[in-house]
């Protein structure tokens, strides 16, 4: 990776990295939110923050690169040349602009004022922290499905929480104004190897009680990484392409002796999966495959074996369902699960090593 910079006595060099793939309008909105950051100048014992913004275009091939360079001539726009996934894009940005710390923000998110300062100061306040993850709130307002037909957007099929509650986004002009929901307060891993967002779909008002402190992992959509920690643990694993790369890096940071913290004072608002979509084949394939690969590579043996068993069982159930109730949707689900399991098994020997 790129050599780190040595922090000056009164200034911390920070590079914010955004990865674009065929979404220049979303990316520009994210960039604008970083340009409006507050609290970057040192106050009292706090060092100042020198922020640079780097935009990485992952080989969009649709004119995004030229459009972003025209819109943001004051920032470095990197041509990755190909779509190597989120991790590869972030790595390209880190290598292009060495700094003391690297702020990550999804291109379909916007940072609230004080986001960068909150993350960086929390990182600098705890020398053993390799990363600090932000408070991420879902864009818009939401209500529980079934609580009344009025107010839900027609195209929104909803999001499902860990307890099975389905939430639907409220239309902007609806009389029912709904509630704000949390997207993440850091990542956690279950005993069966599932990496997931902590506090996923928890009402934001309830989440206000979450204090700053240690968490298992960072959410790559809004976080800061310490350069010296990356020198020891390495950058994102580009072989994962998309999803679970932040969980995998969290394991490596911990094994290198670094902690990971949550900072509620740094908030980003996220349009969940605006680029890939949670119902897309790409999203589901990558999630299913990488869940098993990351568990095999990093988790304790019991967790890894449980992840393999659960994935295999789910694939078998899907095949039976497609045979007993043949439909285009069931056959597609069975084929995708078989592909993701097969891909994970082919890569398993290398990951076990």
mmCIF file of C-alpha atoms in Angstrom:
data_model
loop_
_atom_site.group_PDB
_atom_site.id
_atom_site.type_symbol
_atom_site.label_atom_id
_atom_site.label_comp_id
_atom_site.label_asym_id
_atom_site.label_seq_id
_atom_site.Cartn_x
_atom_site.Cartn_y
_atom_site.Cartn_z
ATOM 1 C CA UNK A 1 0.000 0.000 0.000
ATOM 2 C CA UNK A 2 0.992 3.635 -0.219
ATOM 3 C CA UNK A 3 3.335 4.893 2.491
ATOM 4 C CA UNK A 4 1.620 6.679 5.329
ATOM 5 C CA UNK A 5 2.199 10.293 6.190
ATOM 6 C CA UNK A 6 3.491 11.428 9.551
ATOM 7 C CA UNK A 7 0.931 13.641 11.299
ATOM 8 C CA UNK A 8 2.081 17.174 11.921
ATOM 9 C CA UNK A 9 1.721 18.514 15.426
ATOM 10 C CA UNK A 10 -1.358 20.585 14.626
ATOM 11 C CA UNK A 11 -2.772 18.829 11.585
ATOM 12 C CA UNK A 12 -3.994 15.385 10.540
ATOM 13 C CA UNK A 13 -3.936 14.554 6.817
ATOM 14 C CA UNK A 14 -7.178 12.813 5.879
ATOM 15 C CA UNK A 15 -8.207 11.375 2.524
ATOM 16 C CA UNK A 16 -11.908 10.731 1.919
ATOM 17 C CA UNK A 17 -12.482 8.023 -0.704
ATOM 18 C CA UNK A 18 -15.678 7.606 -2.743
ATOM 19 C CA UNK A 19 -16.135 4.857 -5.331
ATOM 20 C CA UNK A 20 -18.359 5.468 -8.353
ATOM 21 C CA UNK A 21 -19.834 3.007 -10.797
ATOM 22 C CA UNK A 22 -22.310 4.516 -13.236
ATOM 23 C CA UNK A 23 -23.909 6.780 -10.634
ATOM 24 C CA UNK A 24 -22.284 10.211 -11.110
ATOM 25 C CA UNK A 25 -25.268 12.153 -9.742
ATOM 26 C CA UNK A 26 -25.313 10.140 -6.505
ATOM 27 C CA UNK A 27 -21.545 10.408 -6.208
ATOM 28 C CA UNK A 28 -21.610 14.176 -6.680
ATOM 29 C CA UNK A 29 -24.188 14.522 -3.893
ATOM 30 C CA UNK A 30 -21.900 12.529 -1.588
ATOM 31 C CA UNK A 31 -18.922 14.693 -2.577
ATOM 32 C CA UNK A 32 -20.914 17.872 -1.883
ATOM 33 C CA UNK A 33 -21.735 16.628 1.618
ATOM 34 C CA UNK A 34 -18.011 16.201 2.314
ATOM 35 C CA UNK A 35 -17.271 19.660 0.967
ATOM 36 C CA UNK A 36 -19.697 21.085 3.555
ATOM 37 C CA UNK A 37 -17.957 19.471 6.524
ATOM 38 C CA UNK A 38 -17.604 21.419 9.764
ATOM 39 C CA UNK A 39 -15.212 21.130 12.685
ATOM 40 C CA UNK A 40 -12.099 20.542 10.590
ATOM 41 C CA UNK A 41 -10.118 23.329 12.268
ATOM 42 C CA UNK A 42 -8.442 22.511 15.548
ATOM 43 C CA UNK A 43 -10.214 23.667 18.692
ATOM 44 C CA UNK A 44 -8.568 23.441 22.081
ATOM 45 C CA UNK A 45 -6.534 20.208 22.270
ATOM 46 C CA UNK A 46 -7.879 18.933 18.943
ATOM 47 C CA UNK A 47 -5.530 19.000 15.947
ATOM 48 C CA UNK A 48 -6.780 20.447 12.697
ATOM 49 C CA UNK A 49 -7.829 18.184 9.825
ATOM 50 C CA UNK A 50 -6.610 18.679 6.275
ATOM 51 C CA UNK A 51 -9.197 16.926 4.136
ATOM 52 C CA UNK A 52 -8.668 15.791 0.565
ATOM 53 C CA UNK A 53 -11.418 14.104 -1.463
ATOM 54 C CA UNK A 54 -10.613 11.340 -3.939
ATOM 55 C CA UNK A 55 -13.216 9.965 -6.347
ATOM 56 C CA UNK A 56 -12.497 6.576 -7.918
ATOM 57 C CA UNK A 57 -14.398 5.584 -11.044
ATOM 58 C CA UNK A 58 -14.548 1.792 -11.294
ATOM 59 C CA UNK A 59 -14.415 1.550 -15.071
ATOM 60 C CA UNK A 60 -17.969 2.793 -15.582
ATOM 61 C CA UNK A 61 -17.511 3.177 -19.331
ATOM 62 C CA UNK A 62 -20.632 5.342 -19.578
ATOM 63 C CA UNK A 63 -19.077 8.804 -19.457
ATOM 64 C CA UNK A 64 -19.063 8.949 -15.646
ATOM 65 C CA UNK A 65 -15.312 9.537 -15.502
ATOM 66 C CA UNK A 66 -15.389 12.624 -17.734
ATOM 67 C CA UNK A 67 -18.542 13.907 -16.035
ATOM 68 C CA UNK A 68 -17.037 13.632 -12.556
ATOM 69 C CA UNK A 69 -13.814 15.313 -13.645
ATOM 70 C CA UNK A 70 -15.812 18.172 -15.139
ATOM 71 C CA UNK A 71 -17.990 18.533 -12.037
ATOM 72 C CA UNK A 72 -15.140 18.281 -9.507
ATOM 73 C CA UNK A 73 -11.947 19.755 -10.988
ATOM 74 C CA UNK A 74 -10.718 20.632 -7.488
ATOM 75 C CA UNK A 75 -10.622 16.963 -6.440
ATOM 76 C CA UNK A 76 -8.545 14.021 -7.588
ATOM 77 C CA UNK A 77 -10.599 11.708 -9.829
ATOM 78 C CA UNK A 78 -8.928 8.319 -10.332
ATOM 79 C CA UNK A 79 -9.642 6.071 -13.302
ATOM 80 C CA UNK A 80 -9.530 2.510 -11.939
ATOM 81 C CA UNK A 81 -9.849 1.219 -15.490
ATOM 82 C CA UNK A 82 -12.136 -1.685 -14.531
ATOM 83 C CA UNK A 83 -14.877 -2.596 -12.094
ATOM 84 C CA UNK A 84 -12.927 -4.518 -9.473
ATOM 85 C CA UNK A 85 -15.586 -3.992 -6.813
ATOM 86 C CA UNK A 86 -15.851 -1.742 -3.785
ATOM 87 C CA UNK A 87 -12.658 -2.924 -2.075
ATOM 88 C CA UNK A 88 -10.531 -2.490 -5.185
ATOM 89 C CA UNK A 89 -11.924 1.004 -5.696
ATOM 90 C CA UNK A 90 -11.164 2.046 -2.116
ATOM 91 C CA UNK A 91 -7.669 0.570 -2.361
ATOM 92 C CA UNK A 92 -7.021 2.579 -5.530
ATOM 93 C CA UNK A 93 -8.070 5.767 -3.750
ATOM 94 C CA UNK A 94 -5.853 5.035 -0.755
ATOM 95 C CA UNK A 95 -2.837 4.381 -2.962
ATOM 96 C CA UNK A 96 -3.461 7.531 -4.998
ATOM 97 C CA UNK A 97 -3.501 9.902 -2.012
ATOM 98 C CA UNK A 98 -1.484 8.772 1.062
ATOM 99 C CA UNK A 99 -2.693 10.216 4.375
ATOM 100 C CA UNK A 100 -2.728 9.606 8.114
ATOM 101 C CA UNK A 101 -6.324 8.369 7.989
ATOM 102 C CA UNK A 102 -8.851 7.398 5.325
ATOM 103 C CA UNK A 103 -12.537 8.261 5.527
ATOM 104 C CA UNK A 104 -14.879 5.985 3.581
ATOM 105 C CA UNK A 105 -18.307 7.104 2.421
ATOM 106 C CA UNK A 106 -20.599 5.177 0.102
ATOM 107 C CA UNK A 107 -21.451 7.104 -3.035
ATOM 108 C CA UNK A 108 -25.170 6.639 -2.260
ATOM 109 C CA UNK A 109 -24.801 8.285 1.152
ATOM 110 C CA UNK A 110 -24.481 11.865 2.371
ATOM 111 C CA UNK A 111 -22.463 12.932 5.391
ATOM 112 C CA UNK A 112 -23.950 15.276 7.968
ATOM 113 C CA UNK A 113 -21.901 18.290 9.154
ATOM 114 C CA UNK A 114 -19.197 17.201 11.576
ATOM 115 C CA UNK A 115 -19.051 13.652 10.156
ATOM 116 C CA UNK A 116 -15.343 13.724 9.264
ATOM 117 C CA UNK A 117 -14.259 15.578 12.409
ATOM 118 C CA UNK A 118 -16.291 13.232 14.616
ATOM 119 C CA UNK A 119 -14.717 10.116 13.113
ATOM 120 C CA UNK A 120 -11.137 11.386 13.018
ATOM 121 C CA UNK A 121 -11.166 12.813 16.542
ATOM 122 C CA UNK A 122 -12.623 9.580 17.913
ATOM 123 C CA UNK A 123 -9.836 7.679 16.136
ATOM 124 C CA UNK A 124 -7.108 9.982 17.417
ATOM 125 C CA UNK A 125 -8.503 9.874 20.959
ATOM 126 C CA UNK A 126 -7.954 6.107 21.140
ATOM 127 C CA UNK A 127 -4.441 5.145 19.990
ATOM 128 C CA UNK A 128 -5.289 1.415 19.934
ATOM 129 C CA UNK A 129 -8.210 1.899 17.521
ATOM 130 C CA UNK A 130 -7.529 0.888 13.938
ATOM 131 C CA UNK A 131 -10.924 2.085 12.728
ATOM 132 C CA UNK A 132 -13.995 4.012 13.833
ATOM 133 C CA UNK A 133 -17.397 3.291 12.330
ATOM 134 C CA UNK A 134 -20.150 5.899 12.012
ATOM 135 C CA UNK A 135 -23.844 6.077 12.825
ATOM 136 C CA UNK A 136 -25.655 5.397 9.558
ATOM 137 C CA UNK A 137 -29.326 6.316 9.178
ATOM 138 C CA UNK A 138 -31.501 5.194 6.274
ATOM 139 C CA UNK A 139 -32.672 7.998 4.019
ATOM 140 C CA UNK A 140 -36.350 8.861 4.253
ATOM 141 C CA UNK A 141 -38.920 7.834 6.823
ATOM 142 C CA UNK A 142 -40.428 4.406 7.353
ATOM 143 C CA UNK A 143 -43.388 2.580 8.865
ATOM 144 C CA UNK A 144 -44.131 -1.042 9.689
ATOM 145 C CA UNK A 145 -45.781 -2.877 6.804
ATOM 146 C CA UNK A 146 -49.423 -3.660 7.509
ATOM 147 C CA UNK A 147 -49.914 -0.566 9.661
ATOM 148 C CA UNK A 148 -52.172 0.935 6.977
ATOM 149 C CA UNK A 149 -51.992 1.188 3.222
ATOM 150 C CA UNK A 150 -51.540 4.957 2.974
ATOM 151 C CA UNK A 151 -48.060 6.356 2.827
ATOM 152 C CA UNK A 152 -45.929 3.551 1.408
ATOM 153 C CA UNK A 153 -44.184 4.173 -1.887
ATOM 154 C CA UNK A 154 -45.684 2.080 -4.665
ATOM 155 C CA UNK A 155 -42.350 0.730 -5.884
ATOM 156 C CA UNK A 156 -40.942 -0.096 -2.429
ATOM 157 C CA UNK A 157 -41.212 -3.770 -1.463
ATOM 158 C CA UNK A 158 -39.798 -2.978 1.944
ATOM 159 C CA UNK A 159 -36.845 -3.990 4.119
ATOM 160 C CA UNK A 160 -36.864 -6.793 6.691
ATOM 161 C CA UNK A 161 -35.309 -6.561 10.158
ATOM 162 C CA UNK A 162 -33.562 -9.409 11.986
ATOM 163 C CA UNK A 163 -36.794 -10.231 13.878
ATOM 164 C CA UNK A 164 -38.794 -10.469 10.637
ATOM 165 C CA UNK A 165 -40.496 -7.076 10.843
ATOM 166 C CA UNK A 166 -41.010 -5.590 7.383
ATOM 167 C CA UNK A 167 -40.662 -1.830 6.960
ATOM 168 C CA UNK A 168 -41.868 0.244 4.031
ATOM 169 C CA UNK A 169 -40.653 3.683 3.097
ATOM 170 C CA UNK A 170 -43.200 6.463 3.486
ATOM 171 C CA UNK A 171 -43.862 8.623 0.440
ATOM 172 C CA UNK A 172 -42.474 12.137 0.770
ATOM 173 C CA UNK A 173 -45.933 13.709 0.482
ATOM 174 C CA UNK A 174 -47.722 11.217 2.762
ATOM 175 C CA UNK A 175 -49.664 12.424 5.789
ATOM 176 C CA UNK A 176 -48.123 9.605 7.843
ATOM 177 C CA UNK A 177 -44.588 10.849 8.371
ATOM 178 C CA UNK A 178 -43.233 7.555 9.773
ATOM 179 C CA UNK A 179 -39.988 7.182 11.725
ATOM 180 C CA UNK A 180 -36.281 7.269 10.948
ATOM 181 C CA UNK A 181 -34.500 3.911 10.960
ATOM 182 C CA UNK A 182 -30.900 3.007 11.622
ATOM 183 C CA UNK A 183 -28.866 1.303 8.914
ATOM 184 C CA UNK A 184 -25.795 0.545 11.039
ATOM 185 C CA UNK A 185 -23.953 1.291 14.258
ATOM 186 C CA UNK A 186 -21.094 -1.010 13.301
ATOM 187 C CA UNK A 187 -20.917 -4.622 12.163
ATOM 188 C CA UNK A 188 -21.409 -7.810 14.152
ATOM 189 C CA UNK A 189 -21.111 -11.521 13.352
ATOM 190 C CA UNK A 190 -23.567 -14.195 14.461
ATOM 191 C CA UNK A 191 -22.642 -17.672 15.690
ATOM 192 C CA UNK A 192 -23.619 -19.046 12.282
ATOM 193 C CA UNK A 193 -21.159 -16.799 10.430
ATOM 194 C CA UNK A 194 -23.554 -14.104 9.251
ATOM 195 C CA UNK A 195 -21.999 -10.647 9.186
ATOM 196 C CA UNK A 196 -24.648 -7.993 9.655
ATOM 197 C CA UNK A 197 -25.233 -4.376 10.554
ATOM 198 C CA UNK A 198 -25.705 -3.789 14.249
ATOM 199 C CA UNK A 199 -29.076 -2.112 14.969
ATOM 200 C CA UNK A 200 -30.322 -2.769 11.409
ATOM 201 C CA UNK A 201 -33.803 -1.188 11.072
ATOM 202 C CA UNK A 202 -33.942 -0.168 14.719
ATOM 203 C CA UNK A 203 -35.882 3.112 15.126
ATOM 204 C CA UNK A 204 -33.269 5.857 15.272
ATOM 205 C CA UNK A 205 -34.805 7.401 18.396
ATOM 206 C CA UNK A 206 -34.157 4.137 20.272
ATOM 207 C CA UNK A 207 -30.636 3.979 18.899
ATOM 208 C CA UNK A 208 -29.750 7.292 20.514
ATOM 209 C CA UNK A 209 -28.969 5.300 23.660
ATOM 210 C CA UNK A 210 -26.062 3.558 21.915
ATOM 211 C CA UNK A 211 -22.897 5.076 23.419
ATOM 212 C CA UNK A 212 -19.517 5.357 21.753
ATOM 213 C CA UNK A 213 -17.454 2.265 22.350
ATOM 214 C CA UNK A 214 -15.958 -0.955 21.067
ATOM 215 C CA UNK A 215 -17.752 -2.960 18.346
ATOM 216 C CA UNK A 216 -16.805 -6.100 16.441
ATOM 217 C CA UNK A 217 -16.434 -4.539 13.032
ATOM 218 C CA UNK A 218 -16.667 -1.469 10.859
ATOM 219 C CA UNK A 219 -19.247 -0.717 8.201
ATOM 220 C CA UNK A 220 -17.382 0.235 5.033
ATOM 221 C CA UNK A 221 -20.172 2.595 4.000
ATOM 222 C CA UNK A 222 -19.159 5.222 6.577
ATOM 223 C CA UNK A 223 -15.981 4.838 8.621
ATOM 224 C CA UNK A 224 -12.409 5.986 9.094
ATOM 225 C CA UNK A 225 -9.306 3.768 8.913
ATOM 226 C CA UNK A 226 -5.921 4.486 10.504
ATOM 227 C CA UNK A 227 -3.028 4.324 8.024
ATOM 228 C CA UNK A 228 -0.666 2.570 10.442
ATOM 229 C CA UNK A 229 -3.284 -0.109 11.118
ATOM 230 C CA UNK A 230 -3.658 -0.758 7.385
ATOM 231 C CA UNK A 231 0.104 -1.082 7.063
ATOM 232 C CA UNK A 232 -0.072 -4.015 9.470
ATOM 233 C CA UNK A 233 -3.370 -5.624 8.485
ATOM 234 C CA UNK A 234 -3.404 -4.827 4.770
ATOM 235 C CA UNK A 235 -5.997 -3.174 2.556
ATOM 236 C CA UNK A 236 -9.385 -4.553 1.482
ATOM 237 C CA UNK A 237 -9.443 -8.034 -0.039
ATOM 238 C CA UNK A 238 -10.215 -7.397 -3.703
ATOM 239 C CA UNK A 239 -11.098 -11.028 -4.429
ATOM 240 C CA UNK A 240 -14.422 -10.605 -2.605
ATOM 241 C CA UNK A 241 -15.517 -8.003 -5.213
ATOM 242 C CA UNK A 242 -18.440 -6.677 -3.152
ATOM 243 C CA UNK A 243 -20.019 -7.355 0.293
ATOM 244 C CA UNK A 244 -18.325 -8.769 3.391
ATOM 245 C CA UNK A 245 -15.051 -7.026 2.576
ATOM 246 C CA UNK A 246 -15.498 -4.793 5.637
ATOM 247 C CA UNK A 247 -16.195 -7.836 7.843
ATOM 248 C CA UNK A 248 -13.073 -9.569 6.535
ATOM 249 C CA UNK A 249 -10.913 -6.477 7.128
ATOM 250 C CA UNK A 250 -12.368 -6.137 10.630
ATOM 251 C CA UNK A 251 -11.128 -9.655 11.461
ATOM 252 C CA UNK A 252 -7.640 -8.841 10.164
ATOM 253 C CA UNK A 253 -7.455 -5.559 12.074
ATOM 254 C CA UNK A 254 -8.358 -7.366 15.287
ATOM 255 C CA UNK A 255 -5.821 -10.124 14.663
ATOM 256 C CA UNK A 256 -3.176 -7.433 14.180
ATOM 257 C CA UNK A 257 -4.052 -6.080 17.631
ATOM 258 C CA UNK A 258 -6.221 -3.109 16.661
ATOM 259 C CA UNK A 259 -9.615 -2.244 18.127
ATOM 260 C CA UNK A 260 -12.679 -0.923 16.282
ATOM 261 C CA UNK A 261 -14.966 1.678 17.791
ATOM 262 C CA UNK A 262 -18.389 3.186 17.139
ATOM 263 C CA UNK A 263 -18.861 6.968 17.144
ATOM 264 C CA UNK A 264 -22.505 8.160 17.389
ATOM 265 C CA UNK A 265 -21.455 11.780 16.819
ATOM 266 C CA UNK A 266 -20.599 11.061 13.177
ATOM 267 C CA UNK A 267 -23.739 10.502 11.074
ATOM 268 C CA UNK A 268 -24.307 9.605 7.423
ATOM 269 C CA UNK A 269 -27.622 9.095 5.645
ATOM 270 C CA UNK A 270 -27.686 6.157 3.274
ATOM 271 C CA UNK A 271 -29.934 5.155 0.372
ATOM 272 C CA UNK A 272 -29.547 1.442 1.089
ATOM 273 C CA UNK A 273 -28.193 -0.538 -1.916
ATOM 274 C CA UNK A 274 -29.068 2.248 -4.356
ATOM 275 C CA UNK A 275 -26.373 1.008 -6.740
ATOM 276 C CA UNK A 276 -26.920 -2.765 -6.717
ATOM 277 C CA UNK A 277 -30.310 -3.299 -5.066
ATOM 278 C CA UNK A 278 -30.910 -5.796 -2.237
ATOM 279 C CA UNK A 279 -33.095 -7.901 -4.510
ATOM 280 C CA UNK A 280 -30.613 -8.104 -7.382
ATOM 281 C CA UNK A 281 -28.892 -11.349 -8.369
ATOM 282 C CA UNK A 282 -25.498 -9.665 -7.900
ATOM 283 C CA UNK A 283 -26.334 -8.678 -4.314
ATOM 284 C CA UNK A 284 -27.639 -12.119 -3.350
ATOM 285 C CA UNK A 285 -24.895 -14.112 -5.076
ATOM 286 C CA UNK A 286 -22.088 -12.052 -3.535
ATOM 287 C CA UNK A 287 -23.672 -12.059 -0.077
ATOM 288 C CA UNK A 288 -24.196 -15.830 -0.025
ATOM 289 C CA UNK A 289 -20.774 -16.706 -1.418
ATOM 290 C CA UNK A 290 -18.744 -14.226 0.598
ATOM 291 C CA UNK A 291 -20.495 -15.045 3.877
ATOM 292 C CA UNK A 292 -19.139 -18.576 3.649
ATOM 293 C CA UNK A 293 -15.703 -17.580 2.357
ATOM 294 C CA UNK A 294 -15.093 -15.013 5.097
ATOM 295 C CA UNK A 295 -16.238 -17.449 7.790
ATOM 296 C CA UNK A 296 -13.880 -20.131 6.439
ATOM 297 C CA UNK A 297 -10.992 -17.697 6.277
ATOM 298 C CA UNK A 298 -11.356 -15.863 9.571
ATOM 299 C CA UNK A 299 -13.918 -17.271 12.003
ATOM 300 C CA UNK A 300 -13.425 -19.952 14.688
ATOM 301 C CA UNK A 301 -13.873 -23.522 13.385
ATOM 302 C CA UNK A 302 -17.336 -23.967 14.914
ATOM 303 C CA UNK A 303 -18.630 -20.791 13.277
ATOM 304 C CA UNK A 304 -17.063 -21.707 9.920
ATOM 305 C CA UNK A 305 -18.583 -25.199 9.941
ATOM 306 C CA UNK A 306 -21.988 -23.805 10.880
ATOM 307 C CA UNK A 307 -21.803 -21.325 8.016
ATOM 308 C CA UNK A 308 -21.017 -24.122 5.539
ATOM 309 C CA UNK A 309 -23.800 -26.335 6.913
ATOM 310 C CA UNK A 310 -26.423 -23.580 6.821
ATOM 311 C CA UNK A 311 -25.486 -22.492 3.301
ATOM 312 C CA UNK A 312 -25.562 -26.093 2.042
ATOM 313 C CA UNK A 313 -28.927 -26.751 3.708
ATOM 314 C CA UNK A 314 -30.434 -23.558 2.266
ATOM 315 C CA UNK A 315 -29.224 -24.551 -1.198
ATOM 316 C CA UNK A 316 -30.795 -28.000 -0.808
ATOM 317 C CA UNK A 317 -34.113 -26.559 0.353
ATOM 318 C CA UNK A 318 -34.120 -24.192 -2.595
ATOM 319 C CA UNK A 319 -33.575 -27.079 -5.037
ATOM 320 C CA UNK A 320 -36.412 -29.083 -3.476
ATOM 321 C CA UNK A 321 -38.743 -26.084 -3.614
ATOM 322 C CA UNK A 322 -37.939 -25.535 -7.297
ATOM 323 C CA UNK A 323 -38.708 -29.212 -8.002
ATOM 324 C CA UNK A 324 -41.964 -29.337 -6.049
ATOM 325 C CA UNK A 325 -43.233 -25.877 -6.986
ATOM 326 C CA UNK A 326 -41.668 -25.088 -10.342
ATOM 327 C CA UNK A 327 -41.742 -21.422 -11.227
ATOM 328 C CA UNK A 328 -39.338 -18.980 -12.821
ATOM 329 C CA UNK A 329 -38.618 -17.366 -9.441
ATOM 330 C CA UNK A 330 -37.968 -20.679 -7.658
ATOM 331 C CA UNK A 331 -35.762 -22.013 -10.444
ATOM 332 C CA UNK A 332 -33.772 -18.764 -10.516
ATOM 333 C CA UNK A 333 -33.310 -18.882 -6.738
ATOM 334 C CA UNK A 334 -32.123 -22.493 -6.865
ATOM 335 C CA UNK A 335 -29.645 -21.799 -9.678
ATOM 336 C CA UNK A 336 -28.218 -18.741 -7.903
ATOM 337 C CA UNK A 337 -27.779 -20.571 -4.600
ATOM 338 C CA UNK A 338 -26.106 -23.478 -6.376
ATOM 339 C CA UNK A 339 -23.741 -21.073 -8.154
ATOM 340 C CA UNK A 340 -22.828 -19.217 -4.961
ATOM 341 C CA UNK A 341 -22.249 -22.466 -3.032
ATOM 342 C CA UNK A 342 -20.208 -23.927 -5.886
ATOM 343 C CA UNK A 343 -18.085 -20.802 -6.158
ATOM 344 C CA UNK A 344 -17.464 -20.783 -2.398
ATOM 345 C CA UNK A 345 -16.496 -24.471 -2.373
ATOM 346 C CA UNK A 346 -14.080 -23.995 -5.271
ATOM 347 C CA UNK A 347 -12.377 -21.165 -3.391
ATOM 348 C CA UNK A 348 -12.551 -22.884 0.005
ATOM 349 C CA UNK A 349 -9.116 -24.603 -0.056
ATOM 350 C CA UNK A 350 -7.289 -21.318 -0.635
ATOM 351 C CA UNK A 351 -9.344 -19.586 2.070
ATOM 352 C CA UNK A 352 -8.764 -22.376 4.583
ATOM 353 C CA UNK A 353 -5.017 -22.036 4.042
#
